[in-house]
Amino acid sequence: MISIDDFRTEARNWISQNLEPLEHSNTKILRGVDNLSAEDLPPERELQRKIYQAGYAGISWPAEYGGQGLTKQHEVVFVEESANYRMPDFGVLTGTTFLVCGNTMLAHASPDFLSRHIPRILAGDELVVQFFSEPSAGSDLAGLTTRATRDGDDWILNGSKTWSSGAACADWGMCLARTNWDVPKHRGLTWFAVPCNAPGLRIDPIKEINGDEEFCQEFFDDVRISDAERIGPVDGGWNITHSMLVFERGAGRVVSETAPAGPGELAPDLVALAQRLGRTSAPNVRQLIASAHIDDYARQQLAYRIAGQIRKNGANTGMAAYGKLATGTYDPIRAQIALEIGGAAALTWEKGDRDGIEPSIDYLNSRVMSIAGGSNEVQRNGISERVLDLPREPAFDLDKPFREVERGGPGTEWSGKTSG
Amino acid sequence: MEIEITEEQELLREMSARFIESNCPLVAVREFMDDKRGITTDYLTQTAELGWYSLLVSEEYGGGQVSESGISDAAIVAEERGRLVQPGAFISSNLVALAISEFGSEDQRSSLLPDLMAGASIATWATADTSGNWDLGAGVTATRSENGVVLDGTKGLVQDAHIADSILVTANLNGSPIHLIVPAASSGVTVKPLESLDITRRFGRITFEQAEFPLELALGFPDDGIRLWERLTDVAAVLTVAESVGALSYLFDMVVEYSKDRWAFGRPIGSFQSIKHTLANTGLLLEMCRAMSAAATRAVAGNDDSASEVASMAKAFVGKNCIEASHECFQVFGGIGYTWEHDQHLYFRRLAVDAALFGEPAWHRERICKIHEL
């Protein structure tokens, strides 16, 4: 295996000769939510293919599926070396494809499945979206009702998925469906890969409060897929969901092991805002700016600490949940600080004024991470049960066949009794 | 990792922890509360044998570190001390030792350091004024006299003022700082012991009335006054933050255990989401405080360009959030936490005072704005 130092030299040479240095003008600012459109994709796919062909895609993924079979450390080196260059940007699909779905498939799918999908993923030909939450199953994901029914060598899917970020631009979806209604909820779920252009699958964009259409809702109407597209065992989907959540919360992310640099500029967006309004000498504004700057740095240091803990003690969904909870807690605080500094001036702007609109957009987006990908409450449950070792709340649905679980609806009354 | 702990540092931690657990557990801390001095000679000499007061003194002058950085060694001790809310002016006396080692004269080094490091004498830093203003030289003015300087004014929040043998006083000389190490028993110096929110430690007020001292008692004068002050402020922040993190860690462990042991409505209260979520939020604050403590220790120990800024960031963040976290813990303890016999109030008190010592969060936030020339 190539040594880390040689790999770094080779990667550095290749990168400097083949990639475009990052300049402010070609940096897309991904602020939690971005609006990716299908027209944006072809050049990004081309760039991904170039990196793949040069042998720098899937650096730590197995060679038999088109990866490079090297170590995480090699991957860290590439991330470090390419940090100031333009890399493929598939918006939210970058994370779902390479971090979440790709890693989950590698951990659980059959060799046949992997040799069909992974090389195409690495080449930029398959972008993968998660078909995960449903209109009636979010935090209680295991209570989902999209069903997959066996039909010979195929499965027939019916139901609906939602909050699928980037689905309108994706090629495949990784879909969790109920395959058994006669067992408790966690034991009757199975994962499938579904082509986004499958007959019977309709993908509708959802317009969000910021005017974007990043999320989608999908409607499955007798969508037929081959059993070869199943990921992991029949009815064994919940364990896979767990490992997917670990990846989603950052376990597969390649983080540089060196400590983050110094604190950098003082909250540049907030200072610029205060300067535009001539408020930099107001004591309360100064306090707010410094607070935001400190919180930003504390979040960065927390991420570094969590990465270190995970490297040392292995992946832990509870530990990773601290990072997610920090984001869900501090994003709204930071957005409120901008509005407070800006006062009335942050609430109105002339059409086309990008600086003017920013605090409002940030404010509208500030609760995205408190809800998306597992709400703050779900993170708190994870932390308290998996890090602090506190007991679970009693539940009413754990031990009965899912078809007998009360699911609410018009006229349903709940007694609140735990037994009898 | 966030901080690489060397084997020798781990040994220092273990020995310090073992000493504290066997010689000064919380029962003993409570006994010290009724003691006139608030600390015993034995405690001081025994902890001096562990090296507690030598860590920030250069080896050249008889000091000793267990790693490349005495500051990160001292942060380890501070964290262990925080866990069992130890008495004594560990931070203050180490700051004075650091000031002498880095900025003192030959004479000061040879006359003061040996006793300080041996725990045979106590030194403390008088920096804030009586209202808790931590600005450079607050509260005491210095005027040049024929034979040196004359100090006038009062310093507040001076730890262990009542038993200190030497006082490092930071005064304002026509808008410039001057630091002097003066014997507590000097003419014109009056020490007034005060009662405090933190009953595990002692604080006092020191008044200077026409107190005249020769210039030989000054450190870093006239050129290094600001540099010395910045240095002491940074190290004070690192050590206070480490101590608070130790205290909050212990308090948090205590409350998590309590939530498992205490039953209500037929189940442990730790199974209620209201309690679980409160504790998860508190755990998040603790983890972030730990991360910030590590960052500040790294930055100041490594003399980074951003050392002062990161030290202030940590002090502001940890000060504010440890108080918040201690309130959440109090809430989970419920009524039992309001009783004198329960230990949680020792932490509730300690964390609130730590937040203010060596600069409250707002003061450090303003310092950060100034560092960025905002």
XYZ file of N, CA, C and O in Angstrom, chain A residues 11-174:
656
model
N -1.069 13.055 -4.577
C -2.368 13.729 -4.589
C -2.179 15.225 -4.808
O -2.886 15.842 -5.604
N -1.197 15.789 -4.118
C -0.963 17.233 -4.240
C -0.668 17.600 -5.699
O -1.226 18.542 -6.236
N 0.203 16.787 -6.341
C 0.534 17.066 -7.751
C -0.694 16.989 -8.632
O -0.965 17.882 -9.427
N -1.432 15.891 -8.445
C -2.601 15.706 -9.314
C -3.615 16.832 -9.107
O -4.124 17.406 -10.067
N -3.840 17.158 -7.859
C -4.825 18.186 -7.546
C -4.421 19.524 -8.164
O -5.215 20.190 -8.822
N -3.145 19.876 -8.001
C -2.742 21.196 -8.489
C -2.805 21.259 -10.008
O -3.009 22.313 -10.592
N -2.646 20.095 -10.670
C -2.682 20.123 -12.138
C -4.090 19.948 -12.701
O -4.334 20.257 -13.855
N -4.981 19.411 -11.887
C -6.287 19.048 -12.455
C -7.493 19.737 -11.855
O -8.556 19.735 -12.462
N -7.345 20.283 -10.664
C -8.522 20.909 -10.050
C -8.369 22.418 -10.051
O -7.269 22.951 -10.133
N -9.519 23.046 -9.938
C -9.573 24.503 -10.015
C -9.460 25.056 -8.583
O -10.206 24.624 -7.707
N -8.506 25.968 -8.344
C -8.417 26.531 -6.979
C -9.732 27.196 -6.590
O -10.430 27.751 -7.447
N -10.023 27.091 -5.330
C -11.287 27.635 -4.838
C -11.158 29.130 -4.662
O -10.242 29.618 -4.018
N -12.057 29.845 -5.263
C -12.092 31.280 -5.009
C -13.455 31.579 -4.437
O -14.376 30.820 -4.608
N -13.527 32.729 -3.823
C -14.795 33.054 -3.182
C -15.948 32.971 -4.174
O -17.017 32.480 -3.868
N -15.672 33.407 -5.414
C -16.760 33.480 -6.395
C -17.282 32.096 -6.792
O -18.426 31.972 -7.193
N -16.435 31.062 -6.701
C -16.979 29.761 -7.092
C -17.294 28.864 -5.888
O -17.442 27.670 -5.997
N -17.370 29.465 -4.722
C -17.779 28.717 -3.532
C -19.278 28.848 -3.385
O -19.797 29.944 -3.263
N -19.946 27.722 -3.410
C -21.379 27.794 -3.130
C -21.549 27.822 -1.627
O -20.902 27.050 -0.912
N -22.358 28.714 -1.157
C -22.543 28.762 0.290
C -23.715 27.870 0.656
O -24.856 28.179 0.357
N -23.397 26.745 1.266
C -24.454 25.820 1.655
C -24.828 26.124 3.088
O -24.071 25.851 4.004
N -25.959 26.704 3.239
C -26.313 27.106 4.593
C -27.475 26.255 5.075
O -28.583 26.721 5.236
N -27.240 24.956 5.262
C -28.296 24.076 5.746
C -29.196 23.656 4.601
O -29.341 22.499 4.304
N -29.752 24.607 3.926
C -30.678 24.299 2.850
C -30.196 25.026 1.596
O -29.847 26.178 1.655
N -30.124 24.340 0.486
C -29.829 25.064 -0.746
C -30.697 24.502 -1.851
O -31.171 23.372 -1.790
N -30.859 25.305 -2.816
C -31.771 24.918 -3.882
C -30.985 24.393 -5.074
O -30.445 25.147 -5.856
N -30.913 23.067 -5.179
C -30.161 22.440 -6.247
C -31.117 22.187 -7.403
O -32.203 21.680 -7.205
N -30.694 22.524 -8.623
C -31.578 22.216 -9.736
C -30.864 21.261 -10.687
O -29.633 21.156 -10.672
N -31.645 20.559 -11.485
C -31.101 19.514 -12.352
C -30.037 20.075 -13.297
O -29.069 19.395 -13.640
N -30.180 21.353 -13.686
C -29.208 21.940 -14.621
C -27.834 22.089 -13.986
O -26.826 22.194 -14.680
N -27.784 22.149 -12.643
C -26.496 22.335 -11.974
C -25.643 21.066 -12.024
O -24.444 21.122 -11.771
N -26.276 19.926 -12.316
C -25.584 18.676 -12.069
C -24.533 18.234 -13.088
O -23.481 17.747 -12.697
N -24.782 18.370 -14.419
C -23.820 17.780 -15.363
C -22.359 18.166 -15.130
O -21.501 17.271 -15.092
N -22.024 19.436 -14.917
C -20.594 19.731 -14.683
C -20.059 19.100 -13.398
O -18.890 18.721 -13.334
N -20.943 18.968 -12.391
C -20.501 18.361 -11.123
C -20.227 16.867 -11.329
O -19.264 16.317 -10.811
N -21.099 16.226 -12.098
C -20.900 14.794 -12.396
C -19.591 14.597 -13.169
O -18.844 13.646 -12.933
N -19.327 15.529 -14.090
C -18.121 15.433 -14.900
C -16.878 15.521 -14.009
O -15.923 14.759 -14.168
N -16.930 16.453 -13.044
C -15.813 16.626 -12.124
C -15.632 15.377 -11.256
O -14.510 14.914 -11.015
N -16.749 14.802 -10.809
C -16.692 13.582 -10.001
C -16.045 12.452 -10.809
O -15.205 11.718 -10.306
N -16.437 12.350 -12.088
C -15.899 11.288 -12.949
C -14.390 11.456 -13.115
O -13.620 10.497 -13.070
N -13.968 12.702 -13.260
C -12.544 12.985 -13.423
C -11.759 12.513 -12.185
O -10.706 11.876 -12.298
N -12.293 12.808 -11.019
C -11.638 12.418 -9.768
C -11.625 10.893 -9.628
O -10.645 10.285 -9.229
N -12.761 10.279 -10.029
C -12.891 8.816 -9.980
C -11.855 8.167 -10.895
O -11.143 7.248 -10.501
N -11.767 8.694 -12.118
C -10.858 8.087 -13.090
C -9.393 8.249 -12.664
O -8.554 7.409 -12.981
N -9.120 9.320 -11.941
C -7.746 9.528 -11.481
C -7.429 8.675 -10.253
O -6.291 8.646 -9.782
N -8.446 7.992 -9.709
C -8.198 7.133 -8.544
C -8.277 7.857 -7.222
O -7.634 7.457 -6.255
N -9.064 8.936 -7.153
C -9.192 9.658 -5.883
C -10.622 9.662 -5.337
O -10.941 10.437 -4.446
N -11.478 8.797 -5.904
C -12.833 8.686 -5.346
C -12.903 7.394 -4.539
O -12.283 6.395 -4.914
N -13.633 7.418 -3.446
C -13.766 6.217 -2.613
C -12.418 5.711 -2.129
O -12.135 4.515 -2.188
N -11.578 6.613 -1.656
C -10.200 6.260 -1.296
C -10.144 5.127 -0.269
O -9.333 4.212 -0.383
N -11.058 5.169 0.710
C -11.018 4.103 1.733
C -12.059 3.016 1.460
O -12.261 2.119 2.263
N -12.745 3.109 0.318
C -13.731 2.072 -0.015
C -13.036 0.908 -0.721
O -11.994 1.094 -1.356
N -13.651 -0.302 -0.664
C -12.966 -1.496 -1.198
C -12.672 -1.393 -2.692
O -13.489 -0.889 -3.469
N -11.487 -1.902 -3.076
C -11.058 -1.824 -4.472
C -11.977 -2.622 -5.385
O -12.194 -2.244 -6.532
N -12.532 -3.750 -4.879
C -13.358 -4.572 -5.783
C -14.625 -3.859 -6.248
O -15.246 -4.269 -7.211
N -14.987 -2.783 -5.555
C -16.179 -2.042 -5.992
C -15.802 -0.664 -6.542
O -16.612 0.259 -6.549
N -14.576 -0.524 -6.985
C -14.202 0.747 -7.631
C -13.557 1.743 -6.684
O -13.155 2.819 -7.100
N -13.457 1.379 -5.403
C -12.752 2.257 -4.473
C -11.256 2.045 -4.598
O -10.787 1.329 -5.488
N -10.497 2.646 -3.707
C -9.043 2.537 -3.796
C -8.465 1.584 -2.759
O -7.270 1.330 -2.767
N -9.291 1.111 -1.839
C -8.812 0.146 -0.852
C -7.739 0.683 0.077
O -6.984 -0.089 0.656
N -7.655 1.996 0.201
C -6.645 2.569 1.104
C -7.283 2.846 2.471
O -8.429 2.485 2.710
N -6.544 3.521 3.339
C -7.049 3.719 4.706
C -7.776 5.060 4.837
O -7.689 5.918 3.959
N -8.468 5.193 5.967
C -9.114 6.470 6.298
C -8.085 7.593 6.309
O -8.379 8.728 5.943
N -6.880 7.240 6.765
C -5.820 8.246 6.845
C -5.478 8.806 5.463
O -5.265 10.001 5.308
N -5.440 7.905 4.454
C -5.209 8.386 3.092
C -6.318 9.348 2.688
O -6.077 10.366 2.050
N -7.530 8.977 3.082
C -8.666 9.812 2.708
C -8.552 11.187 3.373
O -8.828 12.212 2.751
N -8.118 11.192 4.635
C -7.920 12.458 5.342
C -6.917 13.322 4.577
O -7.113 14.520 4.382
N -5.852 12.672 4.114
C -4.815 13.405 3.382
C -5.424 14.069 2.146
O -5.182 15.245 1.874
N -6.258 13.306 1.417
C -6.846 13.886 0.210
C -7.771 15.055 0.559
O -7.769 16.081 -0.116
N -8.533 14.888 1.633
C -9.423 15.975 2.056
C -8.598 17.218 2.412
O -8.923 18.341 2.029
N -7.498 17.002 3.109
C -6.637 18.135 3.482
C -6.056 18.811 2.242
O -6.076 20.029 2.105
N -5.549 17.978 1.315
C -4.889 18.546 0.143
C -5.865 19.249 -0.793
O -5.503 20.184 -1.485
N -7.101 18.779 -0.825
C -8.060 19.360 -1.778
C -8.905 20.457 -1.145
O -9.805 21.002 -1.787
N -8.583 20.786 0.124
C -9.455 21.720 0.856
C -9.616 23.060 0.139
O -10.679 23.671 0.209
N -8.597 23.504 -0.563
C -8.701 24.814 -1.218
C -8.968 24.709 -2.714
O -8.632 25.604 -3.475
N -9.539 23.568 -3.106
C -9.876 23.392 -4.516
C -11.368 23.100 -4.654
O -12.019 22.651 -3.715
N -11.840 23.374 -5.877
C -13.251 23.144 -6.121
C -13.507 21.662 -6.297
O -12.933 21.031 -7.179
N -14.367 21.123 -5.432
C -14.713 19.706 -5.485
C -16.156 19.596 -5.975
O -16.896 20.570 -5.950
N -16.572 18.398 -6.429
C -17.950 18.270 -6.918
C -18.949 18.687 -5.827
O -18.766 18.338 -4.667
N -19.934 19.436 -6.247
C -20.929 19.904 -5.284
C -22.301 19.447 -5.739
O -22.883 20.008 -6.665
N -22.788 18.393 -5.133
C -24.138 17.915 -5.445
C -25.131 18.408 -4.413
O -26.168 17.789 -4.199
N -24.789 19.498 -3.732
C -25.678 20.024 -2.699
C -25.881 18.971 -1.632
O -24.941 18.271 -1.241
N -27.115 18.861 -1.202
C -27.414 17.934 -0.112
C -27.174 16.478 -0.521
O -26.933 15.606 0.298
N -27.183 16.216 -1.847
C -26.982 14.842 -2.309
C -25.539 14.366 -2.136
O -25.272 13.166 -2.155
N -24.601 15.292 -1.961
C -23.221 14.871 -1.693
C -23.192 14.038 -0.427
O -22.627 12.942 -0.385
N -23.818 14.567 0.603
C -23.822 13.859 1.894
C -24.630 12.582 1.843
O -24.176 11.528 2.303
N -25.833 12.655 1.259
C -26.681 11.447 1.265
C -26.042 10.346 0.428
O -26.088 9.175 0.789
N -25.418 10.716 -0.696
C -24.858 9.701 -1.585
C -23.590 9.077 -1.001
O -23.501 7.857 -0.840
N -22.614 9.922 -0.699
C -21.292 9.389 -0.364
C -21.137 9.086 1.123
O -20.473 8.148 1.508
N -21.755 9.920 1.950
C -21.559 9.730 3.382
C -22.557 8.705 3.929
O -22.184 7.718 4.547
N -23.843 8.956 3.649
C -24.873 8.161 4.316
C -25.173 6.866 3.568
O -24.937 5.771 4.078
N -25.687 6.981 2.332
C -26.160 5.771 1.644
C -25.001 4.877 1.210
O -25.044 3.660 1.389
N -23.973 5.472 0.629
C -22.836 4.672 0.163
C -22.256 3.835 1.285
O -22.062 2.616 1.150
N -21.964 4.486 2.399
C -21.375 3.755 3.528
C -22.319 2.681 4.078
O -21.882 1.602 4.466
N -23.611 3.002 4.113
C -24.576 2.030 4.632
C -24.659 0.812 3.706
O -24.698 -0.338 4.156
N -24.680 1.070 2.387
C -24.718 -0.043 1.419
C -23.491 -0.928 1.614
O -23.603 -2.157 1.682
N -22.317 -0.301 1.712
C -21.089 -1.082 1.860
C -21.138 -1.973 3.089
O -20.631 -3.095 3.082
N -21.786 -1.471 4.137
C -21.832 -2.253 5.366
C -22.848 -3.394 5.297
O -22.716 -4.376 6.026
N -23.865 -3.280 4.453
C -24.969 -4.247 4.551
C -25.424 -4.919 3.258
O -26.116 -5.923 3.318
N -25.093 -4.363 2.080
C -25.664 -4.924 0.854
C -24.842 -6.118 0.364
O -23.700 -6.312 0.782
N -25.443 -6.893 -0.552
C -24.769 -8.092 -1.075
C -23.656 -7.679 -2.048
O -23.706 -6.597 -2.629
N -22.664 -8.566 -2.250
C -21.586 -8.259 -3.197
C -22.130 -7.930 -4.587
O -21.644 -7.005 -5.247
N -23.149 -8.678 -5.006
C -23.731 -8.433 -6.330
C -24.293 -7.011 -6.415
O -24.052 -6.282 -7.373
N -25.008 -6.620 -5.371
C -25.580 -5.283 -5.320
C -24.463 -4.237 -5.366
O -24.521 -3.272 -6.129
N -23.442 -4.472 -4.570
C -22.372 -3.477 -4.472
C -21.624 -3.329 -5.796
O -21.271 -2.223 -6.193
N -21.395 -4.462 -6.496
C -20.642 -4.299 -7.740
C -21.484 -3.618 -8.813
O -20.934 -3.020 -9.733
N -22.788 -3.652 -8.679
C -23.626 -2.912 -9.635
C -23.688 -1.421 -9.294
O -23.710 -0.581 -10.167
N -23.732 -1.106 -7.993
C -24.007 0.284 -7.616
C -22.790 1.130 -7.253
O -22.721 2.296 -7.630
N -21.869 0.559 -6.477
C -20.811 1.408 -5.911
C -19.932 2.078 -6.985
O -19.673 3.279 -6.914
N -19.511 1.318 -8.031
C -18.700 1.999 -9.043
C -19.453 3.162 -9.691
O -18.867 4.205 -9.965
N -20.748 2.980 -9.899
C -21.521 4.056 -10.533
C -21.660 5.250 -9.581
O -21.668 6.405 -9.999
N -21.791 4.955 -8.305
C -21.855 6.038 -7.319
C -20.554 6.832 -7.340
O -20.538 8.058 -7.429
N -19.433 6.103 -7.331
C -18.135 6.780 -7.290
C -17.865 7.576 -8.560
O -17.193 8.602 -8.529
N -18.423 7.107 -9.681
C -18.203 7.809 -10.940
C -19.137 9.004 -11.114
O -19.053 9.723 -12.105
N -20.034 9.199 -10.168
C -20.953 10.341 -10.274
C -22.184 10.031 -11.103
O -22.944 10.931 -11.455
N -22.385 8.736 -11.439
C -23.543 8.383 -12.268
C -24.794 8.097 -11.441
O -25.904 8.105 -11.962
N -24.600 7.750 -10.182
C -25.759 7.481 -9.319
C -25.696 8.371 -8.095
O -24.831 8.201 -7.235
N -26.622 9.326 -8.037
C -26.761 10.123 -6.820
C -27.922 9.518 -6.043
O -28.962 9.195 -6.618
N -27.713 9.363 -4.749
C -28.684 8.602 -3.962
C -29.353 9.477 -2.904
O -28.690 10.223 -2.188
N -30.667 9.383 -2.834
C -31.448 10.132 -1.861
C -32.015 9.131 -0.846
O -32.129 7.947 -1.136
N -32.328 9.630 0.349
C -32.926 8.747 1.352
C -34.448 8.825 1.265
O -35.009 9.914 1.378
N -35.096 7.682 1.093
C -36.560 7.618 1.222
C -36.834 7.059 2.619
O -36.850 5.840 2.822
N -37.056 7.968 3.546
C -36.904 7.621 4.948
C -38.175 8.000 5.705
O -39.049 7.182 5.946
N -38.322 9.290 6.015
C -39.503 9.757 6.754
C -40.759 9.619 5.916
O -40.694 9.546 4.691
N -41.888 9.603 6.613
C -43.177 9.555 5.928
C -44.067 10.644 6.504
O -43.801 11.153 7.595
N -45.150 10.962 5.767
C -46.049 11.990 6.294
C -46.520 11.672 7.704
O -46.708 12.568 8.518
N -46.652 10.379 8.050
C -47.118 10.057 9.399
C -46.060 9.353 10.236
O -46.368 8.768 11.264
N -44.794 9.369 9.803
C -43.732 8.743 10.603
C -42.447 9.545 10.465
O -41.781 9.497 9.428
N -42.135 10.323 11.491
C -40.915 11.129 11.489
C -40.016 10.692 12.623
O -39.192 9.799 12.474
N -40.244 11.284 13.804
C -39.451 10.873 14.974
C -39.684 9.393 15.281
O -38.767 8.679 15.650
N -40.931 8.935 15.103
C -41.241 7.508 15.293
C -41.102 6.800 13.956
O -42.061 6.276 13.391
N -39.890 6.791 13.453
C -39.642 6.266 12.117
C -40.060 4.800 11.979
O -40.588 4.383 10.947
N -39.829 4.017 13.036
C -40.145 2.587 12.950
C -41.645 2.345 12.840
O -42.086 1.219 12.591
N -42.441 3.401 13.001
C -43.887 3.272 12.831
C -44.316 3.532 11.390
O -45.491 3.789 11.131
N -43.401 3.460 10.433
C -43.746 3.803 9.053
C -44.696 2.778 8.422
O -44.754 1.613 8.858
N -45.432 3.206 7.408
C -46.472 2.341 6.836
C -46.341 2.120 5.327
O -47.211 1.499 4.718
N -45.288 2.633 4.698
C -45.067 2.281 3.293
C -44.784 0.786 3.253
O -43.938 0.298 3.999
N -45.538 0.073 2.376
C -45.421 -1.386 2.435
C -44.734 -1.945 1.188
O -44.879 -1.419 0.089
N -43.958 -2.997 1.403
C -43.384 -3.735 0.281
C -43.927 -5.157 0.380
O -43.791 -5.806 1.401
N -44.585 -5.596 -0.699
C -45.198 -6.926 -0.693
C -44.469 -7.801 -1.698
O -44.218 -7.389 -2.838
N -44.127 -9.005 -1.267
C -43.373 -9.923 -2.120
C -44.236 -10.390 -3.285
O -45.409 -10.721 -3.103
N -43.643 -10.422 -4.487
C -44.355 -10.947 -5.645
C -43.331 -11.687 -6.499
O -42.672 -11.088 -7.348
N -43.152 -12.979 -6.245
C -42.128 -13.751 -6.954
C -40.745 -13.231 -6.622
O -40.385 -13.111 -5.449
N -39.987 -12.877 -7.635
C -38.646 -12.333 -7.420
C -38.671 -10.833 -7.235
O -37.620 -10.189 -7.160
N -39.861 -10.273 -7.201
C -39.972 -8.812 -7.083
C -40.669 -8.417 -5.796
O -41.181 -9.250 -5.050
N -40.663 -7.133 -5.562
C -41.411 -6.538 -4.461
C -42.273 -5.418 -5.041
O -41.848 -4.721 -5.966
N -43.463 -5.238 -4.486
C -44.350 -4.168 -4.935
C -44.465 -3.151 -3.804
O -44.859 -3.507 -2.689
N -44.104 -1.906 -4.093
C -44.115 -0.860 -3.058
C -45.329 0.055 -3.206
O -45.637 0.516 -4.309
N -45.967 0.319 -2.055
C -47.072 1.279 -2.019
C -46.959 2.153 -0.774
O -46.611 1.647 0.296
N -47.256 3.428 -0.930
C -47.192 4.326 0.232
C -46.590 5.663 -0.162
O -46.605 6.036 -1.338
N -46.075 6.360 0.838
C -45.544 7.698 0.558
C -44.370 8.024 1.474
O -44.359 7.654 2.650
N -43.378 8.695 0.920
C -42.212 9.153 1.675
C -42.143 10.674 1.579
O -42.666 11.262 0.628
N -41.466 11.290 2.539
C -41.382 12.749 2.463
C -40.080 13.266 3.067
O -39.309 12.488 3.642
N -39.857 14.557 2.931
C -38.627 15.239 3.393
C -37.392 14.682 2.732
O -36.313 14.704 3.298
N -37.558 14.142 1.508
C -36.416 13.557 0.830
C -35.657 14.694 0.156
O -36.033 15.139 -0.922
N -34.566 15.122 0.791
C -33.819 16.260 0.260
C -33.154 15.890 -1.046
O -32.425 14.916 -1.120
N -33.408 16.677 -2.064
C -32.730 16.486 -3.339
C -33.308 15.381 -4.209
O -32.725 15.047 -5.236
N -34.452 14.814 -3.823
C -34.998 13.669 -4.583
C -35.253 14.014 -6.045
O -35.084 13.173 -6.927
N -35.620 15.271 -6.311
C -35.955 15.649 -7.681
C -34.745 15.506 -8.604
O -34.897 15.371 -9.811
N -33.541 15.553 -8.038
C -32.320 15.469 -8.852
C -31.612 14.131 -8.710
O -30.583 13.897 -9.335
N -32.107 13.246 -7.853
C -31.369 12.013 -7.557
C -31.666 10.936 -8.587
O -32.634 11.018 -9.344
N -30.801 9.912 -8.628
C -30.975 8.801 -9.561
C -31.613 7.591 -8.875
O -32.382 6.857 -9.471
N -31.235 7.383 -7.617
C -31.763 6.261 -6.861
C -32.180 6.737 -5.478
O -31.649 7.726 -4.980
N -33.111 5.987 -4.890
C -33.480 6.280 -3.519
C -33.258 5.047 -2.664
O -33.436 3.915 -3.133
N -32.821 5.271 -1.438
C -32.699 4.155 -0.499
C -33.917 4.202 0.395
O -34.123 5.172 1.123
